[in-house]
PDB file of C-alpha atoms in Angstrom:
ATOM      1  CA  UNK A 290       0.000   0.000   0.000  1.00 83.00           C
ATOM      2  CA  UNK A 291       1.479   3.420  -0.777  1.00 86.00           C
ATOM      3  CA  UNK A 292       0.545   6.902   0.711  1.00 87.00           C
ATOM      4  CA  UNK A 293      -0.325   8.881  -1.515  1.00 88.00           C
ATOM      5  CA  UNK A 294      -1.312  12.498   0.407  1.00 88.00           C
ATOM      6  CA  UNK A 295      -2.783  14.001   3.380  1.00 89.00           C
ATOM      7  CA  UNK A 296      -5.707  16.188   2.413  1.00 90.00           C
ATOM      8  CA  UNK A 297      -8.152  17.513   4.435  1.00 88.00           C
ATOM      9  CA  UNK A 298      -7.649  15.466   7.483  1.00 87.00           C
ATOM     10  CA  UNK A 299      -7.701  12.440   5.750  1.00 92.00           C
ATOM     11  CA  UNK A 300      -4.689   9.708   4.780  1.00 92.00           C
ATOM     12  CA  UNK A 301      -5.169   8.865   0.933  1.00 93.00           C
ATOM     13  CA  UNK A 302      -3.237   5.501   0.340  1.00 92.00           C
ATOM     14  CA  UNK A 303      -3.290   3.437  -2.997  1.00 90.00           C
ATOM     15  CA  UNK A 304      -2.919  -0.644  -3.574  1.00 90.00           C
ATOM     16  CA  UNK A 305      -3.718  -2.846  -6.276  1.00 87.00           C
ATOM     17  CA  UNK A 306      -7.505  -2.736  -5.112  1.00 89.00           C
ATOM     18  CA  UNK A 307      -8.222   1.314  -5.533  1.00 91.00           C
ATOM     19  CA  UNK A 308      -8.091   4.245  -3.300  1.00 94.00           C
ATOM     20  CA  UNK A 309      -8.148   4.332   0.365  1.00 95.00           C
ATOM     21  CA  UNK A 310      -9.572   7.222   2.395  1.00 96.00           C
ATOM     22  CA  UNK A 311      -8.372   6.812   6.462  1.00 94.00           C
ATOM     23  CA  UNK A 312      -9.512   9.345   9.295  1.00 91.00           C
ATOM     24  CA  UNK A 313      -6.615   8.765  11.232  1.00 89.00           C
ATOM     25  CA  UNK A 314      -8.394   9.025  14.118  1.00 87.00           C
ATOM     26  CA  UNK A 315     -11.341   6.463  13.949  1.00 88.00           C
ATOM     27  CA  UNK A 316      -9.533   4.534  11.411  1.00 89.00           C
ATOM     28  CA  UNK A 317     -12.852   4.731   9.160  1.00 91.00           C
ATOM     29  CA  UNK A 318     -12.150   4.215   5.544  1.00 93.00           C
ATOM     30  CA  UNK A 319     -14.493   5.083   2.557  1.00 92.00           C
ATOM     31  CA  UNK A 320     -13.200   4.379  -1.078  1.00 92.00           C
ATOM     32  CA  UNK A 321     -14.519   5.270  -4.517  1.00 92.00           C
ATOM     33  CA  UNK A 322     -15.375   2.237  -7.217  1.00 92.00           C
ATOM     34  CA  UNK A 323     -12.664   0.532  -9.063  1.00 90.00           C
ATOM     35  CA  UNK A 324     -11.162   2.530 -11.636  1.00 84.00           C
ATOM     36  CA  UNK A 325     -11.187   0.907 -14.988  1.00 80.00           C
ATOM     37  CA  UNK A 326     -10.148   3.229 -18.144  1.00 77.00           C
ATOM     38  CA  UNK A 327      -7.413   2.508 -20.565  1.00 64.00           C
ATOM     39  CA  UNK A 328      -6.712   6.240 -20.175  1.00 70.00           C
ATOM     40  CA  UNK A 329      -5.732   5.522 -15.790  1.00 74.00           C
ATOM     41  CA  UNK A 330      -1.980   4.526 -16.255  1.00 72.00           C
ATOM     42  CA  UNK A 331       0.838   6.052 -14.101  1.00 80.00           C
ATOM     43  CA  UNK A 332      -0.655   8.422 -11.461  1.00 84.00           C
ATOM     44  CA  UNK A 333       0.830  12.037 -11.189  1.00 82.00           C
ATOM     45  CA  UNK A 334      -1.073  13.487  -8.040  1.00 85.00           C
ATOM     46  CA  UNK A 335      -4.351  12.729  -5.500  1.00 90.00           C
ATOM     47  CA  UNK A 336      -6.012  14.905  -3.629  1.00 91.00           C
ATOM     48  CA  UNK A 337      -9.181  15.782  -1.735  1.00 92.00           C
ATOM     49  CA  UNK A 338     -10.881  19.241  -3.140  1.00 89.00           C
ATOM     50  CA  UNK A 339     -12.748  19.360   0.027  1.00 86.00           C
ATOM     51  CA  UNK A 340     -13.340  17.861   3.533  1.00 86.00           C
ATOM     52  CA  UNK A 341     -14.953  14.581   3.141  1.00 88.00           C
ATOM     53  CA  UNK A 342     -17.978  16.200   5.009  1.00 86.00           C
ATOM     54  CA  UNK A 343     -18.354  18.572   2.389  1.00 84.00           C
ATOM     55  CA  UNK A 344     -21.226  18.177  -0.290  1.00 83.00           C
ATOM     56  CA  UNK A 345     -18.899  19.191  -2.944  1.00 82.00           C
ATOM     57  CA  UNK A 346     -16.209  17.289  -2.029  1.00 89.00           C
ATOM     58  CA  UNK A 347     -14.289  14.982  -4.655  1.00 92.00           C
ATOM     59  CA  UNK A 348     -11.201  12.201  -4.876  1.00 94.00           C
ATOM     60  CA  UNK A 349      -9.352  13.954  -7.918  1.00 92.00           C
ATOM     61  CA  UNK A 350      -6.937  12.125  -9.409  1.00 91.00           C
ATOM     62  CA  UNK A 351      -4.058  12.979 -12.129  1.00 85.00           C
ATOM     63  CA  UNK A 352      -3.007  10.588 -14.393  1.00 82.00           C
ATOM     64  CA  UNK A 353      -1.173  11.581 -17.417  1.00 75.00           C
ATOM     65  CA  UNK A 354      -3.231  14.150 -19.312  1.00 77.00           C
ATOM     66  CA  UNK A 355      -6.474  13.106 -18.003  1.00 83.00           C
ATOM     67  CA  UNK A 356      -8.661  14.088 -14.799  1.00 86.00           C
ATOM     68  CA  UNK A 357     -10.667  11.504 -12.965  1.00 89.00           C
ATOM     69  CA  UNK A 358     -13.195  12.784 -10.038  1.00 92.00           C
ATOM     70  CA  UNK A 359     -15.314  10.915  -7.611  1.00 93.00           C
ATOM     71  CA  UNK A 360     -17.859  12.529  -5.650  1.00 93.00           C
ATOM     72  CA  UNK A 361     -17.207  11.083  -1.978  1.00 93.00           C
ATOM     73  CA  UNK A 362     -20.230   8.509  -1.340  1.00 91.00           C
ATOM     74  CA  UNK A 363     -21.244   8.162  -5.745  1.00 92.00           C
ATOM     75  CA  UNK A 364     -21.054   5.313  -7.473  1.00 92.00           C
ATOM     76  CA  UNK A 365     -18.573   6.328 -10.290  1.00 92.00           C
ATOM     77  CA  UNK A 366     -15.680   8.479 -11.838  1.00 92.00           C
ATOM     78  CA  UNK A 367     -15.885  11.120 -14.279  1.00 89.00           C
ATOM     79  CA  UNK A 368     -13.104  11.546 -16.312  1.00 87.00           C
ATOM     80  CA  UNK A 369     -12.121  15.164 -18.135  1.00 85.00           C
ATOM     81  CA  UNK A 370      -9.036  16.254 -20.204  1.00 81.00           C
ATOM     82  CA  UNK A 371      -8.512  19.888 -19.107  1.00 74.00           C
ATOM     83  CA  UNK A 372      -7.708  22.448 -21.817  1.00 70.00           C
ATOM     84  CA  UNK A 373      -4.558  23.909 -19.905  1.00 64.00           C
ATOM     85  CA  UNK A 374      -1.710  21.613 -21.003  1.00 64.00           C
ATOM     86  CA  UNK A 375       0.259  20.140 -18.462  1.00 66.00           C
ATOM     87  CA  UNK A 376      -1.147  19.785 -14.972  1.00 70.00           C
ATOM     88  CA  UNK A 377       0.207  18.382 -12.340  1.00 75.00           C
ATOM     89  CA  UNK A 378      -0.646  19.231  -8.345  1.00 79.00           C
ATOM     90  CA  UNK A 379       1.320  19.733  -5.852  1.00 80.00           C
ATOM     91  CA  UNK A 380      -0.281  21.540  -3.252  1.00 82.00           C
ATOM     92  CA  UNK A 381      -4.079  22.622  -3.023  1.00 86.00           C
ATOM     93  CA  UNK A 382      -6.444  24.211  -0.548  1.00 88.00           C
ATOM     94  CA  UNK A 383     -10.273  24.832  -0.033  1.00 85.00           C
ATOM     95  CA  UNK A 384     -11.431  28.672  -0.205  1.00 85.00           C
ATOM     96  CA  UNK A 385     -14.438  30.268  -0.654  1.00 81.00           C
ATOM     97  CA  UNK A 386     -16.025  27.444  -2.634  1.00 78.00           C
ATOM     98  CA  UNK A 387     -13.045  26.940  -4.546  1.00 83.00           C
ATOM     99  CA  UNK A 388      -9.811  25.014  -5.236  1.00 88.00           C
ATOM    100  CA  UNK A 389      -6.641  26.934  -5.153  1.00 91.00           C
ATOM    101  CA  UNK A 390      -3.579  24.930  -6.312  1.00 89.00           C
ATOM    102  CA  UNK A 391      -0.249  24.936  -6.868  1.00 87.00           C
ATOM    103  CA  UNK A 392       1.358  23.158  -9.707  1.00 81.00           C
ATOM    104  CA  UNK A 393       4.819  22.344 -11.146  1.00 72.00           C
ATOM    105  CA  UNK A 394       6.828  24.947 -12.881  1.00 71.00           C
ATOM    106  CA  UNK A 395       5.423  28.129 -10.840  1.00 75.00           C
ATOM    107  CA  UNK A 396       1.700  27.807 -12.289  1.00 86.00           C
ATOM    108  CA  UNK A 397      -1.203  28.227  -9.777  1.00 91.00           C
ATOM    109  CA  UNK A 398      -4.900  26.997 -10.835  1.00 90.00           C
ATOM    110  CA  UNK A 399      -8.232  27.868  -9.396  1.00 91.00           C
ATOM    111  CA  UNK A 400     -10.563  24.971 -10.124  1.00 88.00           C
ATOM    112  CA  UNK A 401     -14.271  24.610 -10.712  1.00 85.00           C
ATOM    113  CA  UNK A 402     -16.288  21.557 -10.138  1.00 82.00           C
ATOM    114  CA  UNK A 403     -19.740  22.868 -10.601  1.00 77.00           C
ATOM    115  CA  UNK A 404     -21.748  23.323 -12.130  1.00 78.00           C
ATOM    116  CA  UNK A 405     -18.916  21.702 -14.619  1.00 79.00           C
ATOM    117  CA  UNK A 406     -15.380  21.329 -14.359  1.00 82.00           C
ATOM    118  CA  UNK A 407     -13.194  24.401 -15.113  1.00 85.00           C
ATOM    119  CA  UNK A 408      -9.472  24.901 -14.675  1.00 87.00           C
ATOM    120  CA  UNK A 409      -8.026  28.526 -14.521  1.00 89.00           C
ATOM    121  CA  UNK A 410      -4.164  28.633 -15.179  1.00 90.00           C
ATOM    122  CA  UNK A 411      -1.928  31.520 -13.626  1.00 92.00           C
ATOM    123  CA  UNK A 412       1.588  32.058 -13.693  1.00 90.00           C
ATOM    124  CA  UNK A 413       3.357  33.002 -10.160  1.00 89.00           C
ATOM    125  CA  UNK A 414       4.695  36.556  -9.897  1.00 89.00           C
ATOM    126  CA  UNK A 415       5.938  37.690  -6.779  1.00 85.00           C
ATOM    127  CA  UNK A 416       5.473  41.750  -5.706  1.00 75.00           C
ATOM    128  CA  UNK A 417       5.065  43.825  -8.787  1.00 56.00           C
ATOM    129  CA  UNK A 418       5.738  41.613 -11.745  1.00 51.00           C
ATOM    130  CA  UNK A 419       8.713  40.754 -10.276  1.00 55.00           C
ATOM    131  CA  UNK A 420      10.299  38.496 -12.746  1.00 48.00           C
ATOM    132  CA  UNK A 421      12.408  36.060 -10.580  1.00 51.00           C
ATOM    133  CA  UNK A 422      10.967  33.006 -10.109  1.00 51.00           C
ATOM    134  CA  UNK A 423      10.890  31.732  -6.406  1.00 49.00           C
ATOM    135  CA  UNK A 424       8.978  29.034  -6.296  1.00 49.00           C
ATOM    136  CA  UNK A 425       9.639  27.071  -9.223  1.00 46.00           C
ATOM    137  CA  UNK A 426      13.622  27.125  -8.467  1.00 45.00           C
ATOM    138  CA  UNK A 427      12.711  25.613  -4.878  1.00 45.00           C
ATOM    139  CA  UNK A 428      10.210  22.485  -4.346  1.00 53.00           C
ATOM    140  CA  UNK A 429       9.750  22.965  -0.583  1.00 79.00           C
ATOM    141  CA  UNK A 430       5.989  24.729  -0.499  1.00 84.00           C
ATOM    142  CA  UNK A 431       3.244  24.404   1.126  1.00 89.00           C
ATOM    143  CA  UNK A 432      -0.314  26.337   0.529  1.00 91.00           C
ATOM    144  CA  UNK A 433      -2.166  27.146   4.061  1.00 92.00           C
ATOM    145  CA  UNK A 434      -5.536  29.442   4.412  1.00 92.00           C
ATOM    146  CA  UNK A 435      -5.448  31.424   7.354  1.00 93.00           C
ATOM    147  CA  UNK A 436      -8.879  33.004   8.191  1.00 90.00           C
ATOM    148  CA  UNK A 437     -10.056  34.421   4.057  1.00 90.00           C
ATOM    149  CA  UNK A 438      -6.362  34.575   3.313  1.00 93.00           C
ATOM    150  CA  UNK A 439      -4.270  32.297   0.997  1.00 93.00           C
ATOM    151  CA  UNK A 440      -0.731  32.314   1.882  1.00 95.00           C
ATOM    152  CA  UNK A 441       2.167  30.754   0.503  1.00 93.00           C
ATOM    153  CA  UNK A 442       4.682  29.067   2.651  1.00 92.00           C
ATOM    154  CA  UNK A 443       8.862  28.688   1.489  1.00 88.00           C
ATOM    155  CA  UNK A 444      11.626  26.960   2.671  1.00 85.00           C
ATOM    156  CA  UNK A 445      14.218  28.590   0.997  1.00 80.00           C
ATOM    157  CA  UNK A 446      18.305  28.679   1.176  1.00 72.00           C
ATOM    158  CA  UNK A 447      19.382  31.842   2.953  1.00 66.00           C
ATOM    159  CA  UNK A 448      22.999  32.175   2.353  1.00 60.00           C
ATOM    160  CA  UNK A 449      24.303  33.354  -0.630  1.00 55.00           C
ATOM    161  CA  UNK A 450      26.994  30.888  -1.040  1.00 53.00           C
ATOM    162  CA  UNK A 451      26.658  27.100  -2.445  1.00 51.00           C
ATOM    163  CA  UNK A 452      25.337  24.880  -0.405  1.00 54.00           C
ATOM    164  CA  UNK A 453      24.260  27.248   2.117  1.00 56.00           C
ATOM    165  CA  UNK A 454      23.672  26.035   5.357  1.00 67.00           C
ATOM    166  CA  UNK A 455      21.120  28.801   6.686  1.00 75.00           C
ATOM    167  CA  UNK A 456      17.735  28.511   5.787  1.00 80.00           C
ATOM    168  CA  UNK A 457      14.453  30.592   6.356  1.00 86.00           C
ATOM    169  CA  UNK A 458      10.466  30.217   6.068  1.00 91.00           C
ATOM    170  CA  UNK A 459       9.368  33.161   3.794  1.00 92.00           C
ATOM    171  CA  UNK A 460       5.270  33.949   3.429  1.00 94.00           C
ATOM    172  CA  UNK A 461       3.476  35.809   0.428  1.00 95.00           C
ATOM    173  CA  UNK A 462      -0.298  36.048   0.667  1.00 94.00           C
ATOM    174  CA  UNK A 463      -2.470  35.996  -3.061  1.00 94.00           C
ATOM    175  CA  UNK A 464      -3.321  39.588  -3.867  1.00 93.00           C
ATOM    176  CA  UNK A 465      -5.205  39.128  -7.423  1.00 92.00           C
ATOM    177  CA  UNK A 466      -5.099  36.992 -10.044  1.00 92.00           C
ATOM    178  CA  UNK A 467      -5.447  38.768 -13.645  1.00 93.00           C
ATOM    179  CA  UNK A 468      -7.790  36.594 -16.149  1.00 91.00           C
ATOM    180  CA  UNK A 469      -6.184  38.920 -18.751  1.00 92.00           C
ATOM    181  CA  UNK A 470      -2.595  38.429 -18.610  1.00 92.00           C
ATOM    182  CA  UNK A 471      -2.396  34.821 -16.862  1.00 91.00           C
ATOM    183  CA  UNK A 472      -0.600  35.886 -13.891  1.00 92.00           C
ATOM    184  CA  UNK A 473      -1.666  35.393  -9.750  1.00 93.00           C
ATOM    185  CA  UNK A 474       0.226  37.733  -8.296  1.00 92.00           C
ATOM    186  CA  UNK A 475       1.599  37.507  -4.580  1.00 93.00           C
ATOM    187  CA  UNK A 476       2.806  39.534  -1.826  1.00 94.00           C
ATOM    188  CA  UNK A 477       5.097  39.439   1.339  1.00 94.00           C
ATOM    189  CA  UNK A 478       3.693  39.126   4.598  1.00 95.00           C
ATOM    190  CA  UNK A 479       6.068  40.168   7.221  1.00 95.00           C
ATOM    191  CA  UNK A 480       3.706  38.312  10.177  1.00 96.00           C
ATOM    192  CA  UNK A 481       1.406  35.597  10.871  1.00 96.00           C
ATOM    193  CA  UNK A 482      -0.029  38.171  13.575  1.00 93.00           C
ATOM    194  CA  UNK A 483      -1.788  35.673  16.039  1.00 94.00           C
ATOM    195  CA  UNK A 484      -1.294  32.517  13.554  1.00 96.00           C
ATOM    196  CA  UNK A 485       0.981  29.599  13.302  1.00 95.00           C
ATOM    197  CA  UNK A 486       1.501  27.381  10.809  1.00 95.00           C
ATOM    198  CA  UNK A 487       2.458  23.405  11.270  1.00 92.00           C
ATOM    199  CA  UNK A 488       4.265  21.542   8.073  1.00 88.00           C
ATOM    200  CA  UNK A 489       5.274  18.412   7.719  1.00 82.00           C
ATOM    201  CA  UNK A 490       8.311  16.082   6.883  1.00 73.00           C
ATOM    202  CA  UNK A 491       6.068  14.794   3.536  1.00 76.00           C
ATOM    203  CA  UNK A 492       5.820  17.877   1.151  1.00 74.00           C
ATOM    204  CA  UNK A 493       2.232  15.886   0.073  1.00 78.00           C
ATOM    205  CA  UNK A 494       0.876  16.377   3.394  1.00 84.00           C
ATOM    206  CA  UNK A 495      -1.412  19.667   3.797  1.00 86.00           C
ATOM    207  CA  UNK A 496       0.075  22.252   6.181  1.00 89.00           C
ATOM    208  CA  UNK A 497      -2.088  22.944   8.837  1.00 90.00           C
ATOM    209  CA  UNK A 498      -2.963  26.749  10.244  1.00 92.00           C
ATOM    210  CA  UNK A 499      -3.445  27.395  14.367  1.00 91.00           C
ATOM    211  CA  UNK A 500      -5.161  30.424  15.389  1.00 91.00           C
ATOM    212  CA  UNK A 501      -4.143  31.586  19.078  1.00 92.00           C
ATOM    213  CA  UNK A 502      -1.747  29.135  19.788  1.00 91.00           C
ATOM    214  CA  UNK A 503      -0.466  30.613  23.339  1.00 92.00           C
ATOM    215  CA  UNK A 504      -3.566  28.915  24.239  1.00 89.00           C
ATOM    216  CA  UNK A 505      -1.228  25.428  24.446  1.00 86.00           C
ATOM    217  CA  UNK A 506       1.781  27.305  25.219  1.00 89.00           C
ATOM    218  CA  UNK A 507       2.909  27.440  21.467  1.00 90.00           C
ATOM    219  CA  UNK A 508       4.115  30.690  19.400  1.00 94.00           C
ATOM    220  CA  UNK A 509       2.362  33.147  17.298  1.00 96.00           C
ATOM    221  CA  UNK A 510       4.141  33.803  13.704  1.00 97.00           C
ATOM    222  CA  UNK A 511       6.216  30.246  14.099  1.00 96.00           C
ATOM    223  CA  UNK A 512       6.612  27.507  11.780  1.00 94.00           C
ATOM    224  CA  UNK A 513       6.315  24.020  13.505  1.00 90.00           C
ATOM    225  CA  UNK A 514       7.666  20.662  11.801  1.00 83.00           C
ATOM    226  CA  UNK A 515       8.352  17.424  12.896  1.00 78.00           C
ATOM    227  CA  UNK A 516      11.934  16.409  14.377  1.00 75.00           C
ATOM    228  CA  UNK A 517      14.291  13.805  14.662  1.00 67.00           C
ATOM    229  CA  UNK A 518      16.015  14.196  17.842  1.00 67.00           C
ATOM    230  CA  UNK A 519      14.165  12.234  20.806  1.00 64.00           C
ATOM    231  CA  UNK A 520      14.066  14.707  23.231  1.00 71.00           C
ATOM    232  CA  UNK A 521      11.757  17.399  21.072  1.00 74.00           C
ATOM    233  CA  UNK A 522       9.539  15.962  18.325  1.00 76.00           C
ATOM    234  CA  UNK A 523       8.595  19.012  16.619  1.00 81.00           C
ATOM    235  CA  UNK A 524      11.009  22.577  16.623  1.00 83.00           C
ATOM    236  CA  UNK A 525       9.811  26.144  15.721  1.00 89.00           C
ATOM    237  CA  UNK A 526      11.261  28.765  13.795  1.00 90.00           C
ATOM    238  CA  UNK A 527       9.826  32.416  13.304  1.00 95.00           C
ATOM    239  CA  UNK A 528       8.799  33.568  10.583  1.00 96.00           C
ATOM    240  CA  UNK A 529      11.791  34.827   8.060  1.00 94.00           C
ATOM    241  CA  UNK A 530      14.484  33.871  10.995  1.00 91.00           C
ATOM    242  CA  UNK A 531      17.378  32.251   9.829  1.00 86.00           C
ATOM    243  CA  UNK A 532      18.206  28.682  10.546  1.00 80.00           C
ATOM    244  CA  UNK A 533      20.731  26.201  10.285  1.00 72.00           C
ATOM    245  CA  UNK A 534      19.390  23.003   9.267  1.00 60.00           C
ATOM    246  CA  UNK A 535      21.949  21.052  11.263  1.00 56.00           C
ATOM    247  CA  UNK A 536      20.602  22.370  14.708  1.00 51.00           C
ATOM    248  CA  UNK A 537      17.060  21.491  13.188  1.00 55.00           C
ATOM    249  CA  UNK A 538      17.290  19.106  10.591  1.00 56.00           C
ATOM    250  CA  UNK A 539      15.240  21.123   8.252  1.00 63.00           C
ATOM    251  CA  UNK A 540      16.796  19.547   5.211  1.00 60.00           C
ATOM    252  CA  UNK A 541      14.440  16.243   5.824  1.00 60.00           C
ATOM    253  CA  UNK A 542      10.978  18.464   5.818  1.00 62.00           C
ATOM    254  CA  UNK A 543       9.551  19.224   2.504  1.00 58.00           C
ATOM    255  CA  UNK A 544      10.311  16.206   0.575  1.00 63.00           C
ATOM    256  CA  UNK A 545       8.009  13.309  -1.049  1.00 64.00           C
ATOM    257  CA  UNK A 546       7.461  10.049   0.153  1.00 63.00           C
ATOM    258  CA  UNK A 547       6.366   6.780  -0.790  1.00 63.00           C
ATOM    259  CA  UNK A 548       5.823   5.566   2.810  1.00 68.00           C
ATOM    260  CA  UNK A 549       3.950   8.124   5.455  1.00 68.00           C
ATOM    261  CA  UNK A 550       7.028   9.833   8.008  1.00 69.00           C
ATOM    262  CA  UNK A 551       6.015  12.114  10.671  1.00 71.00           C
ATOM    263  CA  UNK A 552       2.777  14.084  10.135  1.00 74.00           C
ATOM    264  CA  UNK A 553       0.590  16.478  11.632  1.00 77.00           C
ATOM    265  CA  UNK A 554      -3.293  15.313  11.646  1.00 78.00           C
ATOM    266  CA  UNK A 555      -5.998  17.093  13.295  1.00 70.00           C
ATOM    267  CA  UNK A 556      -9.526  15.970  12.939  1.00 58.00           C
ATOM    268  CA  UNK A 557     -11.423  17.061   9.799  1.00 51.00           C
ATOM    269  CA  UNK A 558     -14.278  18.698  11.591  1.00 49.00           C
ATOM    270  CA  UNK A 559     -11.857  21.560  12.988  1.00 48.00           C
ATOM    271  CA  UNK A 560     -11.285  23.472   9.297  1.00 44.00           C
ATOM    272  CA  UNK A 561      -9.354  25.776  12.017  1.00 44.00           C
ATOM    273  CA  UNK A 562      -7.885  24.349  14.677  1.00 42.00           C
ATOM    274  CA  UNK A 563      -8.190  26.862  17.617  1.00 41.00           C
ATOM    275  CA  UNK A 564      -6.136  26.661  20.736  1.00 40.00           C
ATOM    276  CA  UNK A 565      -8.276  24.411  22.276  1.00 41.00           C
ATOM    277  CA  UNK A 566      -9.027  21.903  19.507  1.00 42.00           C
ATOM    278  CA  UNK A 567      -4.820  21.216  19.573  1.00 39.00           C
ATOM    279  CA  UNK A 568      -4.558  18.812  22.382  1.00 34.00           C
ATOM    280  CA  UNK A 569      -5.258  16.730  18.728  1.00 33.00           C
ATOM    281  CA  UNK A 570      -3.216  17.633  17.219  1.00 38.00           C
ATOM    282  CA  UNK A 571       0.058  15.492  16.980  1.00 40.00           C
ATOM    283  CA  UNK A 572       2.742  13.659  15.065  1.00 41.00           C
ATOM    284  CA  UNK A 573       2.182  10.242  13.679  1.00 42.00           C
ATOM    285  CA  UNK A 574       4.434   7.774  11.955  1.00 40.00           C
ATOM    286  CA  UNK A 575       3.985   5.119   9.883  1.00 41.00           C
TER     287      UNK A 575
END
């Protein structure tokens, strides 16, 4: 069995019999109908567009240059070939009614699902038009909402020399997206104000905000991430501080897995987990 993605507080696994949908916490599974289409061949991406819970939420499913979606609970798979050329997701989140997602190559997609399916493509600019690209030149991203706000999470090499050793988290938040010229443009965001934000090891598990977390005795404006060293499980680093990753081992967080490593989970019916909805949340290995 292979894990395939965290999404929406939900473990999405894969075996020779179909998809697997776990709540890590009850251990109930659901699963959509066998797949059978000559078109289903390697699979690029999975993900949920919405908590299970949701009447609009779907299993979507990327294989080559076809779409397949199952409405949780139906009894079978649609299958579309999106007009946008290559699509791949990497990271997606649940706003508003819609999917945000990003892709590969610095594209971010809004997606549709009703009344039919409809994929918006956007090139990433960062400030104004700027023309340097950082997120395609570094894989380690995550997508979180916080409150009505879409923000963009990096882990990005600090130093200026090769092989830097200093790292920092960096946050822009989505300011527009232009139908006209194909660009979603995003801005810095100096704070998380009374936010934190948990990542973890798996870049294709779902990073997880935290309103008011000095309600648990955690830190406002902190990233949190799983860690290897026995005495501390998780470490926290403020926003845009630089890090070494030896003293935090950042260089094993953001990276894909075929096995599930350390993750945060938090139950699906807390969209926002508040201070006092944390006591679930934890780290879980495989």
């Amino acid at each position: 069995m292979t894990f395939m993605r965290y999404s929406h507080g939900q473990l999405i696994f894969y075996d020779n019999n179909g998809f697997h949908i776990v709540n890590p916490f009850s251990g109930t599974k659901v699963g959509p109908p066998f797949l059978q289409s000559v078109h289903f061949t390697c699979i690029s991406y999975v993900t949920l567009t919405a908590p299970v819970a949701s009447a609009d939420s779907h299993l979507l499913v990327g294989a080559g240059a076809y779409l397949f979606l199952w409405r949780i609970g139906s009894g079978s798979w649609t299958k579309h070939s999106p007009k946008v050329g290559s699509f791949s997701i990497e990271q997606n989140v649940a706003l508003k009614g819609k999917t945000y997602a990003l892709g590969s190559f610095g594209w971010f997609y809004i997606i549709h699902l009703s009344p039919s399916l409809i994929i918006q493509k956007f090139k990433v600019v960062f400030e104004e038009d700027i023309t340097e690209d950082l997120y395609s030149t570094n894989e380690k991203s995550w997508l979180v909402v916080c409150g009505d706000v879409s923000l963009l999470i990096k882990l990005v090499e600090a130093g200026r020399r090769m092989r830097s050793e200093a790292f920092q988290f960096m946050a822009f938040k989505l300011e527009s997206v232009d139908t006209m010229t194909k660009k979603a443009r995003w801005v810095k965001v100096n704070k998380l104000d009374n936010w934190a934000i948990f990542i973890s090891v798996d870049e294709w598990c779902e990073a997880l905000p935290c309103m008011n977390p000095e309600g648990w005795g955690g830190r406002s404006n902190h990233i949190y991430f799983p860690s290897y060293q026995s005495e501390k499980p998780w470490a926290a680093v403020q926003l845009w501080q630089k890090c070494y990753y030896r003293s935090t081992q950042l260089f094993n967080t953001g990276r894909r897995y075929l096995k599930l490593e350390s993750t945060w989970v938090f139950p699906a019916r807390f969209l926002v987990p508040s201070c006092d909805d944390l006591t679930a949340v934890s780290a879980v290995r495989d």
